[in-house]
Each structure stands twice: as structure tokens, then as C-alpha cells.
PDB file of C-alpha atoms in Angstrom:
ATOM      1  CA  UNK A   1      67.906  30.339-134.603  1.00  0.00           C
ATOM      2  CA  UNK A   2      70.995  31.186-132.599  1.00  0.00           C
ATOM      3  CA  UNK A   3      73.333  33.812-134.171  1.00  0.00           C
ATOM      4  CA  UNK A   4      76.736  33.615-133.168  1.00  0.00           C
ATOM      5  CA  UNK A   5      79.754  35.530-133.391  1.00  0.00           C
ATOM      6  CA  UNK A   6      83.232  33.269-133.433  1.00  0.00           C
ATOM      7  CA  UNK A   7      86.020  35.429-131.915  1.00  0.00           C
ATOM      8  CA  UNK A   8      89.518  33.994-131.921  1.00  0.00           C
ATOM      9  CA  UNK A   9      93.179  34.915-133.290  1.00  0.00           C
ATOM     10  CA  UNK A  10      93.712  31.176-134.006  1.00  0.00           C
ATOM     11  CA  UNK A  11      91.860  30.157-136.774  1.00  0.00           C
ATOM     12  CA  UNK A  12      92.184  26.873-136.161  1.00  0.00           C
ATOM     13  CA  UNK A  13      90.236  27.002-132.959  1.00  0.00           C
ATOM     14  CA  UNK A  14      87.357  29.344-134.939  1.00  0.00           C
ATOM     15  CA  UNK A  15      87.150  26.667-137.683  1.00  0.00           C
ATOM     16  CA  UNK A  16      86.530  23.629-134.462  1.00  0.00           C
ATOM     17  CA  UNK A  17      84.150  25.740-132.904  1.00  0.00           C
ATOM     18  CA  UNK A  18      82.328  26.229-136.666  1.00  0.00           C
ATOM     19  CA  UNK A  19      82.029  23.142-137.779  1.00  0.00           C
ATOM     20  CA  UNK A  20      81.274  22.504-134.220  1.00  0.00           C
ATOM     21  CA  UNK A  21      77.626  24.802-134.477  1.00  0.00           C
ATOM     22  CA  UNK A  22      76.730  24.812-137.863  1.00  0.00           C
ATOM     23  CA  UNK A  23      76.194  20.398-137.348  1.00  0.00           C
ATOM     24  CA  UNK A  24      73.736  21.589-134.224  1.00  0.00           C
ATOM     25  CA  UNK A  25      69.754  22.678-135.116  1.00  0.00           C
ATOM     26  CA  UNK A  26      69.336  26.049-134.195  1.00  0.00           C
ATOM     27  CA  UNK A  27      72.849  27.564-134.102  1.00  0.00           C
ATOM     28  CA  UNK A  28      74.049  29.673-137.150  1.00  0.00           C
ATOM     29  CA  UNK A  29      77.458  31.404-137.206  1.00  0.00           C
ATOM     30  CA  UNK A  30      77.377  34.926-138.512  1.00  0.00           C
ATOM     31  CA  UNK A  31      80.407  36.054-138.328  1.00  0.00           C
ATOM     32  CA  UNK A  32      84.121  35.640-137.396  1.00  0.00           C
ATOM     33  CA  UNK A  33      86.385  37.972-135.677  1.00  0.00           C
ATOM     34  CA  UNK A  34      90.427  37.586-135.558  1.00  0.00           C
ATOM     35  CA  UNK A  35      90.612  40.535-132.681  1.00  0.00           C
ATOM     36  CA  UNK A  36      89.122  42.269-130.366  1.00  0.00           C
ATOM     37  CA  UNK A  37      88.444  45.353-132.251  1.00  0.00           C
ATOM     38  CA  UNK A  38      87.004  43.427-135.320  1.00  0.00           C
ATOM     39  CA  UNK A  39      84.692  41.561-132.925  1.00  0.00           C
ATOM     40  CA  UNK A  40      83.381  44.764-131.435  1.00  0.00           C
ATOM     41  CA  UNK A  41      82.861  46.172-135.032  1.00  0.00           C
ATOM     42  CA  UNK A  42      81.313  42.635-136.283  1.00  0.00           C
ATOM     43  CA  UNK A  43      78.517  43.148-133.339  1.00  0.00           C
ATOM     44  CA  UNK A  44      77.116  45.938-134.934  1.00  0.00           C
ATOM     45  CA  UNK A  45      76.984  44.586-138.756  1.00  0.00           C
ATOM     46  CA  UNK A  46      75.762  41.211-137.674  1.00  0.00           C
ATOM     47  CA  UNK A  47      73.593  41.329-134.326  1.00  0.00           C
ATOM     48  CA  UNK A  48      74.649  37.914-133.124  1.00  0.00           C
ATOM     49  CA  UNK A  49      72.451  36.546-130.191  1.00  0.00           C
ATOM     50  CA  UNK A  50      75.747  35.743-128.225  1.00  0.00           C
ATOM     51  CA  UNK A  51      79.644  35.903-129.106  1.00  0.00           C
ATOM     52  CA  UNK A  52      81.805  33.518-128.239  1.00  0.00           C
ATOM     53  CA  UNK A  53      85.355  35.643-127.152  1.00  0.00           C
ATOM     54  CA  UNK A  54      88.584  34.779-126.633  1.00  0.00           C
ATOM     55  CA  UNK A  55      90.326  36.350-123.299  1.00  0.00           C
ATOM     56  CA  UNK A  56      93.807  37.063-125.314  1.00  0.00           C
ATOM     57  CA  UNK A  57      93.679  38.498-128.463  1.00  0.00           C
ATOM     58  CA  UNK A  58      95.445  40.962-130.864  1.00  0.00           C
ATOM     59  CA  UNK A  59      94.918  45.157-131.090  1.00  0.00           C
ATOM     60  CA  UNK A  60      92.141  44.760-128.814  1.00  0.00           C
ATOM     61  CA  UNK A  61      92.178  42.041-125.883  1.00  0.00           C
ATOM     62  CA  UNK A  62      88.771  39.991-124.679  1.00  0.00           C
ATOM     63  CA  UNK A  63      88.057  42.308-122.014  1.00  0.00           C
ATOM     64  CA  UNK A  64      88.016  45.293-123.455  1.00  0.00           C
ATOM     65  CA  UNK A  65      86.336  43.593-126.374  1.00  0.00           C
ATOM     66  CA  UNK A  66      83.584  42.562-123.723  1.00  0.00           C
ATOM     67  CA  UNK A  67      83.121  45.804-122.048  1.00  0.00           C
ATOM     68  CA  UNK A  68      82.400  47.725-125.280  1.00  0.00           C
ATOM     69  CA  UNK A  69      80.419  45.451-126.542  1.00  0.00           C
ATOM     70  CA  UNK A  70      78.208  45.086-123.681  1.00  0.00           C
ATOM     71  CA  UNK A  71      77.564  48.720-123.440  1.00  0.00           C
ATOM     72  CA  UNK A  72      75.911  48.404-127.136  1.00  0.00           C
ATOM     73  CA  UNK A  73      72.231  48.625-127.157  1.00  0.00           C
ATOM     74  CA  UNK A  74      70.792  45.568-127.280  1.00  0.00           C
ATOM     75  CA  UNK A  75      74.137  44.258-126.728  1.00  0.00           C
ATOM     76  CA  UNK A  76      74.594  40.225-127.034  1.00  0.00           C
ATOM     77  CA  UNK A  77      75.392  37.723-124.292  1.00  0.00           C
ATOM     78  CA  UNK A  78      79.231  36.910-123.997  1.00  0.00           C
ATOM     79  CA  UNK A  79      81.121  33.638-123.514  1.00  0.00           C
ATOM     80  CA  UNK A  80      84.874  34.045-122.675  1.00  0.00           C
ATOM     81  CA  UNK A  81      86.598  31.207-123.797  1.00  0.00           C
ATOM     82  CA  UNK A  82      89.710  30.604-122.499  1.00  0.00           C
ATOM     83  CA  UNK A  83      92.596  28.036-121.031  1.00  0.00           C
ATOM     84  CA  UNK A  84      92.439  28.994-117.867  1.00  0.00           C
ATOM     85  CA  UNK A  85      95.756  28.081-116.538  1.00  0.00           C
ATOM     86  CA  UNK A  86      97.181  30.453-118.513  1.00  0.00           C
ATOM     87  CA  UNK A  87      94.604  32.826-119.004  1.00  0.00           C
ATOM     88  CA  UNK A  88      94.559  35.255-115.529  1.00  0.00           C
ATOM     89  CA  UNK A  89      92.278  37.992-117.126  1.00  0.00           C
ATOM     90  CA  UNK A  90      88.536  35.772-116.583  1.00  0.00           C
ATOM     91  CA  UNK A  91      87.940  37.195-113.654  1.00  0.00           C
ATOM     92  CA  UNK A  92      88.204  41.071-114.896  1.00  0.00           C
ATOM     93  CA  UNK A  93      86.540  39.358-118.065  1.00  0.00           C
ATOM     94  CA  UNK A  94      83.452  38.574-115.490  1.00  0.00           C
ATOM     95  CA  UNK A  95      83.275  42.160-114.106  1.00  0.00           C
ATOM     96  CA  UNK A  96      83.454  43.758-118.217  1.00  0.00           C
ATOM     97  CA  UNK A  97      79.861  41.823-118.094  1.00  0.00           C
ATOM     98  CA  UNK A  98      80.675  38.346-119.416  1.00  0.00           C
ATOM     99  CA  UNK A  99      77.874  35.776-118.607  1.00  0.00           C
ATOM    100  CA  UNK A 100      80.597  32.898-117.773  1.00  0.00           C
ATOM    101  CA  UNK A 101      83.431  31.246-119.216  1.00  0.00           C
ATOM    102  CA  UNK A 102      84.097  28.309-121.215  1.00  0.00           C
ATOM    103  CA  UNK A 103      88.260  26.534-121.564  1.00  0.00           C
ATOM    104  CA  UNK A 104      88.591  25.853-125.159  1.00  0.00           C
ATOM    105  CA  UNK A 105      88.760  22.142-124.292  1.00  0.00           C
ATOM    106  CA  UNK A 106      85.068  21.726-123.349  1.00  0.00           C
ATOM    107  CA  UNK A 107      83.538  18.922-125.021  1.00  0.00           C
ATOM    108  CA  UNK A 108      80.715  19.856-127.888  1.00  0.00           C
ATOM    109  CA  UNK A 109      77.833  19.013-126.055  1.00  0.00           C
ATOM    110  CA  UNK A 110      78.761  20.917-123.045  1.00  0.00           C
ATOM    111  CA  UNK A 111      79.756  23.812-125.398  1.00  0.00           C
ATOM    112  CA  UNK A 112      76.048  23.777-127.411  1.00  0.00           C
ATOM    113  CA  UNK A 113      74.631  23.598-123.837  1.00  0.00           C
ATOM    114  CA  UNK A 114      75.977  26.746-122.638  1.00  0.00           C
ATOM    115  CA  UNK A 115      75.097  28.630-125.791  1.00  0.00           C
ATOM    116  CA  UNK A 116      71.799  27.636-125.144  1.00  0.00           C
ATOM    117  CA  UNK A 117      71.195  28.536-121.342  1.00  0.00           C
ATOM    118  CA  UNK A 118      73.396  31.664-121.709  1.00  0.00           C
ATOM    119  CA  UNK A 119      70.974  32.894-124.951  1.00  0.00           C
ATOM    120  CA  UNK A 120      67.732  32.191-122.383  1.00  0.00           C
ATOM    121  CA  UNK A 121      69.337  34.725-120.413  1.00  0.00           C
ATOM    122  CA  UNK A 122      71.096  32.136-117.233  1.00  0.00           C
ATOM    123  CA  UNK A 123      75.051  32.430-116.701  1.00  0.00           C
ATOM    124  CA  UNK A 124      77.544  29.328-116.459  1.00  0.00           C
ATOM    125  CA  UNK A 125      79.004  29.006-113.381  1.00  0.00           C
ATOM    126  CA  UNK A 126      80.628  25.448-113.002  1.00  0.00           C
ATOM    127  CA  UNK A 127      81.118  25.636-109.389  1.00  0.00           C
ATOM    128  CA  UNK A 128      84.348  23.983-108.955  1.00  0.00           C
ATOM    129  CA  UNK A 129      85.829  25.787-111.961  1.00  0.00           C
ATOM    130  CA  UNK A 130      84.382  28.773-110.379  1.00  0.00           C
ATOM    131  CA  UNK A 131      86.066  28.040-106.839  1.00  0.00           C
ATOM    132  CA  UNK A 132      89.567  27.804-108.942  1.00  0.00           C
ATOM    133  CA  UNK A 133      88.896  31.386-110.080  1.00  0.00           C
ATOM    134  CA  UNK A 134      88.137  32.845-107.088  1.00  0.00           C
ATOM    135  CA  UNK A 135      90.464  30.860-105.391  1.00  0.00           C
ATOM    136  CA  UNK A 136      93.435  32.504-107.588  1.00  0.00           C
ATOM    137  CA  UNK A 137      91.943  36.160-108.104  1.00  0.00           C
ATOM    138  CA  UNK A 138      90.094  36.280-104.674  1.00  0.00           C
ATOM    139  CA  UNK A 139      91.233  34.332-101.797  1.00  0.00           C
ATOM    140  CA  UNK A 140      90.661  34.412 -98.309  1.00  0.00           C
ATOM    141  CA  UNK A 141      93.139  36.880 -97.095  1.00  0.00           C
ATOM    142  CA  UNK A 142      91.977  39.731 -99.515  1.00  0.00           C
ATOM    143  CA  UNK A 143      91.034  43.156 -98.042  1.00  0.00           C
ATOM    144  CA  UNK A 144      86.973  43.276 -98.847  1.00  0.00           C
ATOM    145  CA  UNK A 145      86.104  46.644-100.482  1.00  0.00           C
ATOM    146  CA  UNK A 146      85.010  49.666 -98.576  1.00  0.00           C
ATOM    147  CA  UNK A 147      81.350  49.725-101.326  1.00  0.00           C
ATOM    148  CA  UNK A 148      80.871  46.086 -99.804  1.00  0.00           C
ATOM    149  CA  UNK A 149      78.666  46.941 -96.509  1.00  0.00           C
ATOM    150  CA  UNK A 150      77.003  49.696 -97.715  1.00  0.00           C
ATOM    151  CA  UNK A 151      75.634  47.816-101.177  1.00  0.00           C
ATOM    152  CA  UNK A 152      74.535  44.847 -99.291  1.00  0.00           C
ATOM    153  CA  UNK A 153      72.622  46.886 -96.864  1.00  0.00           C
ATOM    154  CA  UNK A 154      70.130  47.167 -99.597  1.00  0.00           C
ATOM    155  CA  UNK A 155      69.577  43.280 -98.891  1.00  0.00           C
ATOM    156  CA  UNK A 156      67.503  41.246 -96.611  1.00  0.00           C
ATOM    157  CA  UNK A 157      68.482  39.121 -94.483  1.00  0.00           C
ATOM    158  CA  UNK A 158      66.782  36.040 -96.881  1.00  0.00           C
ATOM    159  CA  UNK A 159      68.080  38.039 -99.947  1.00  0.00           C
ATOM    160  CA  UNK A 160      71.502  37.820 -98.459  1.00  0.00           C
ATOM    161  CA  UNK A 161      71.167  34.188 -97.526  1.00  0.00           C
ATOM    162  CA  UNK A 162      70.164  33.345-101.067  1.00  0.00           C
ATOM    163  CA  UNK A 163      73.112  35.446-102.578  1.00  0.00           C
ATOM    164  CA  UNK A 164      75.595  32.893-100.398  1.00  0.00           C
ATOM    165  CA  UNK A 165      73.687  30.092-102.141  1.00  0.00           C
ATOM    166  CA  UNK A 166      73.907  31.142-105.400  1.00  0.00           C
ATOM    167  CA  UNK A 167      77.914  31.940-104.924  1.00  0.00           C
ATOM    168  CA  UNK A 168      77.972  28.310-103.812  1.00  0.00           C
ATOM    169  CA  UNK A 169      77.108  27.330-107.581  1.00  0.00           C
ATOM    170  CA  UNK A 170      73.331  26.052-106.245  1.00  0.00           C
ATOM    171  CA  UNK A 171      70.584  26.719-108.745  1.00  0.00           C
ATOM    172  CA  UNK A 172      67.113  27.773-107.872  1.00  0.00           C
ATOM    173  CA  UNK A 173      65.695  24.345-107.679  1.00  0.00           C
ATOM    174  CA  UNK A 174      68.740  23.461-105.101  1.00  0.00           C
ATOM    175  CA  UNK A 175      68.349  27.017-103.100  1.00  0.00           C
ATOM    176  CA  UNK A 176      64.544  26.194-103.027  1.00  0.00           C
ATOM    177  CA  UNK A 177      65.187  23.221-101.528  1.00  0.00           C
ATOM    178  CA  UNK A 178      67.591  23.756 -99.269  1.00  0.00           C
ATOM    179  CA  UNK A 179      65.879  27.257 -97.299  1.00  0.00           C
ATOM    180  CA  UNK A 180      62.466  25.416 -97.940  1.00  0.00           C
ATOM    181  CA  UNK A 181      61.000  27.737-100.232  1.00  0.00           C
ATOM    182  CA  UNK A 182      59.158  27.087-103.711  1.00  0.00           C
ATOM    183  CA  UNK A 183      61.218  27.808-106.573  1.00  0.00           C
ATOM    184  CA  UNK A 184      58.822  30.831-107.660  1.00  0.00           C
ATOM    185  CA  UNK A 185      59.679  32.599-104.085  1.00  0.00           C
ATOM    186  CA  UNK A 186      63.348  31.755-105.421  1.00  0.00           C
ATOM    187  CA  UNK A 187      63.580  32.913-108.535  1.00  0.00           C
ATOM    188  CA  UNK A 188      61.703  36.376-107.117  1.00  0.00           C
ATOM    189  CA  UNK A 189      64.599  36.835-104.732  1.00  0.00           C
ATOM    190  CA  UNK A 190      67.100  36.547-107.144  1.00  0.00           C
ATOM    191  CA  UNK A 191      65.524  39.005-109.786  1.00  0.00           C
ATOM    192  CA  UNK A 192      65.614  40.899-106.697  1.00  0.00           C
ATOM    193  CA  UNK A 193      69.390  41.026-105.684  1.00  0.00           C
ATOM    194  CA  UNK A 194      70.342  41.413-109.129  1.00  0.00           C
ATOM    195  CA  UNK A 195      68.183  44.624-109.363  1.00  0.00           C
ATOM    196  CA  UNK A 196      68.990  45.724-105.945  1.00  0.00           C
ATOM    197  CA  UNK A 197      72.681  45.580-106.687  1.00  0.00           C
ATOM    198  CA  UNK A 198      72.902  46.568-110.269  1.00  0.00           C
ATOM    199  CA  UNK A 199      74.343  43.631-111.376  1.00  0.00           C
ATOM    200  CA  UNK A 200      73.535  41.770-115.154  1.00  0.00           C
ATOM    201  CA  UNK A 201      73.917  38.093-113.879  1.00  0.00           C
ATOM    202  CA  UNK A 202      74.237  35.883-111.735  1.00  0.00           C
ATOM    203  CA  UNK A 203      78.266  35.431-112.434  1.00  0.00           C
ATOM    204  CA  UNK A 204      78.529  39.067-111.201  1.00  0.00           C
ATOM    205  CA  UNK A 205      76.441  37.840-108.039  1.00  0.00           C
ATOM    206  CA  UNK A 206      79.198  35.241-107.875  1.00  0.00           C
ATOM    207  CA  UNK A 207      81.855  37.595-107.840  1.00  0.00           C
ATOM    208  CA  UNK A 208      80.764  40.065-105.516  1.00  0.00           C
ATOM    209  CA  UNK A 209      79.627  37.694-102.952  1.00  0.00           C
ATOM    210  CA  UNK A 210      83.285  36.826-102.945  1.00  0.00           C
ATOM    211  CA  UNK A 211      84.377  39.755-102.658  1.00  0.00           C
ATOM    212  CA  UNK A 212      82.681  41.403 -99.887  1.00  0.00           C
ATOM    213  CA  UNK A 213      83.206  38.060 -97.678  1.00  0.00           C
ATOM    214  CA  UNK A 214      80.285  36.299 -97.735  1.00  0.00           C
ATOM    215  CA  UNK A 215      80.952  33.277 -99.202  1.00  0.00           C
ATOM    216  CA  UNK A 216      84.702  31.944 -97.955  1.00  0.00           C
ATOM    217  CA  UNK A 217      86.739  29.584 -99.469  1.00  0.00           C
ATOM    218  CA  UNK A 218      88.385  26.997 -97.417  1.00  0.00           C
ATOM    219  CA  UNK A 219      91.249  24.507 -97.785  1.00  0.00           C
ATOM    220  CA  UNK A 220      88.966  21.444 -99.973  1.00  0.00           C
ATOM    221  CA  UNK A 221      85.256  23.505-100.034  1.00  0.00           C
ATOM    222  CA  UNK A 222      83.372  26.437-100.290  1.00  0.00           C
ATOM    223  CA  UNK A 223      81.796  27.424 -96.907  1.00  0.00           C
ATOM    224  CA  UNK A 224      79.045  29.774 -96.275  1.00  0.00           C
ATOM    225  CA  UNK A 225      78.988  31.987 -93.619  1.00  0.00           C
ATOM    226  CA  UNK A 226      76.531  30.278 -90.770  1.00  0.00           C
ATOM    227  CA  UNK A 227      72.958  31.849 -90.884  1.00  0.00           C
ATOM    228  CA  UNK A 228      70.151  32.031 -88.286  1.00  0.00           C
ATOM    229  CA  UNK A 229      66.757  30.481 -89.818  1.00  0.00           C
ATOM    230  CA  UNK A 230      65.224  34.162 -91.296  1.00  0.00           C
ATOM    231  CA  UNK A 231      61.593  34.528 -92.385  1.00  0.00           C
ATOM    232  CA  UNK A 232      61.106  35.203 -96.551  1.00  0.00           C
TER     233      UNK A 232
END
């Protein structure tokens, strides 16, 4: 069973997203939060599996929310749910340790499917809602961070090729198939730029290969930087 945590000011939007779970096998909602601060305090009295946060909120916005609740112990996974266009916090939202981000128009199915892969431990990263984001708290003409060479020195070159496949929205099966590699050989070099860098997820692996310039976005698609072929 999948305990959730509903947090939303609207409760219109918290009584959808109800009815919404407790029809689905497996998902039980065990509690509801109005703000930020209530959510963080619900975590603790109700050890949800994953809470489903809204970016703007009352006393105690999404983000902050996020960040304190992901320092927890056994904290839960996070889903940011938000409208997007309005919304210009998801990308901060990402880097408080969010696994993804959901706009509150997402059909059911699609919403009971990210619960699921986000409580096995994967992130959602739609890629071409994910190329909007970067596209608007990114871009191409930003100044890459000073940390950036020295963190990805850590990488090798294969590690760094797969970490430009990954920003690129690919999963493992895709990146496996595309450097010819099996999938196990895949999924080892991912565990291993996610330890090497210190990141939770592969969203954060998302957002820092953006920033530090090694996936580019240009005018109609994503392009990665051009690679020699590179032993595993």
C-alpha cells in the first residue's frame, strides 16, 4: 500500500486528487495538508511513502516545504504539482530534492503512474516538459557555475556521456541502446554518477547537466555535446 500525503491550499484540487487515489488498488491517502508548514508537520505523524506538494502555498511555500521535509530521516519521495505557466519556483523546487513535477491538469492515469515509479525510487522527467523548464530557468546564454568543472572531474569520460543521455530524457533501456551497452552496465553507471556527484535522482542529474553546459538547448531540440566513441 501506497501512503500519501495530499498537500494543497485549494481544497478543491485535494478533494480531485482524493477521490482520484482512494478508486486506485494500492494507494491510501493519509493525510491532508492546507500549507506548507502543516505538510512538513503531517510527515512526521503520518509517514506517507510520497507527498504530493503544491509549489505555492500559504505560511510555508512548496519549496521550503520540500527541503525540510527531505532532510527528515527516512524522509518520503516528493511530487511538486504545479501549473507551470505560472508557477516559476519548479526548478528551485527540483534542487530542495523533489523527484519531478506533475501540472495539476495531468490526466489520472498518468498521475497513478508517477506515484508509482516515483515510490520504486525513479524520478519523472517528461522530456519536453523538462526542456520548457530549463529552457525558462536555464537557457543557453547562462554563465555555468565555477563548482561545474571541478565536480564533473570526478566522471569518466562514459559516465559523462551517459549523464548527457539521461539530461536528454532517455531511460536506461534507450541509453543502453544507443552507446551499445547492456542495460545492467547502464544502470551501474548511473548509480555511479549519482553517488559520485551527491545527487538523490536523476532530476538533479537533469539539472546539473544543464547547468554546467553539457547538454544545450537549441532553437526546436535538445542537443548533446558531440562525443568521441569512449570505452566503458
Amino acid at each position: 500500500m501506497i501512503r500519501v500525503l495530499l498537500a494543497d491550499d485549494q481544497a478543491l484540487v485535494r478533494t480531485g486528487f482524493r477521490m482520484i487515489l482512494e478508486n486506485a488498488p494500492g494507494m491510501q491517502v493519509v493525510a491532508e495538508a492546507a500549507d506548507g508548514s502543516t505538510a512538513v508537520e503531517m510527515v512526521g505523524q503520518s509517514r506517507p511513502d510520497i507527498v504530493l506538494m503544491d509549489v505555492r502555498m500559504p505560511e510555508l511555500d512548496g519549496i521550503e516545504a520540500t527541503r525540510r521535509i527531505r532532510r527528515q530521516p527516512e524522509a518520503p519521495r516528493v511530487l511538486m504539482l504545479t501549473t507551470f505557466d505560472l508557477d516559476e519556483y519548479v526548478y528551485a523546487a527540483l534542487r530542495a530534492g523533489a523527484s519531478g513535477f506533475l501540472l495539476k491538469d495531468t490526466l489520472a492515469g498518468d498521475l497513478l503512474s508517477a506515484i508509482q515509479a516515483v515510490t520504486c525510487g525513479n524520478a519523472i522527467v517528461a522530456p519536453s516538459v523538462t526542456r520548457r523548464l530549463i529552457e525558462r530557468f536555464i537557457g543557453t546564454g547562462r554563465e555555468i557555475p565555477r563548482h561545474c568543472a571541478a565536480d564533473l572531474e570526478v566522471l569518466t569520460e562514459r559516465e559523462r556521456e551517459v549523464l548527457q543521455l539521461i539530461a536528454r530524457g532517455l531511460s536506461n533501456t534507450e541509453i543502453a541502446a544507443h552507446l551499445f551497452l547492456s542495460e545492467g552496465t547502464v544502470k551501474t553507471h548511473v548509480s555511479r554518477i549519482l553517488s559520485k556527484l551527491g545527487l538523490r535522482d536523476r532530476v538533479q542529474a537533469v539539472v546539473m547537466a544543464y547547468e554546467c553546459g553539457l547538454v544545450h538547448i537549441g532553437e526546436s531540440s535538445i542537443h548533446v555535446q558531440p562525443t568521441s566513441p569512449r570505452r566503458s
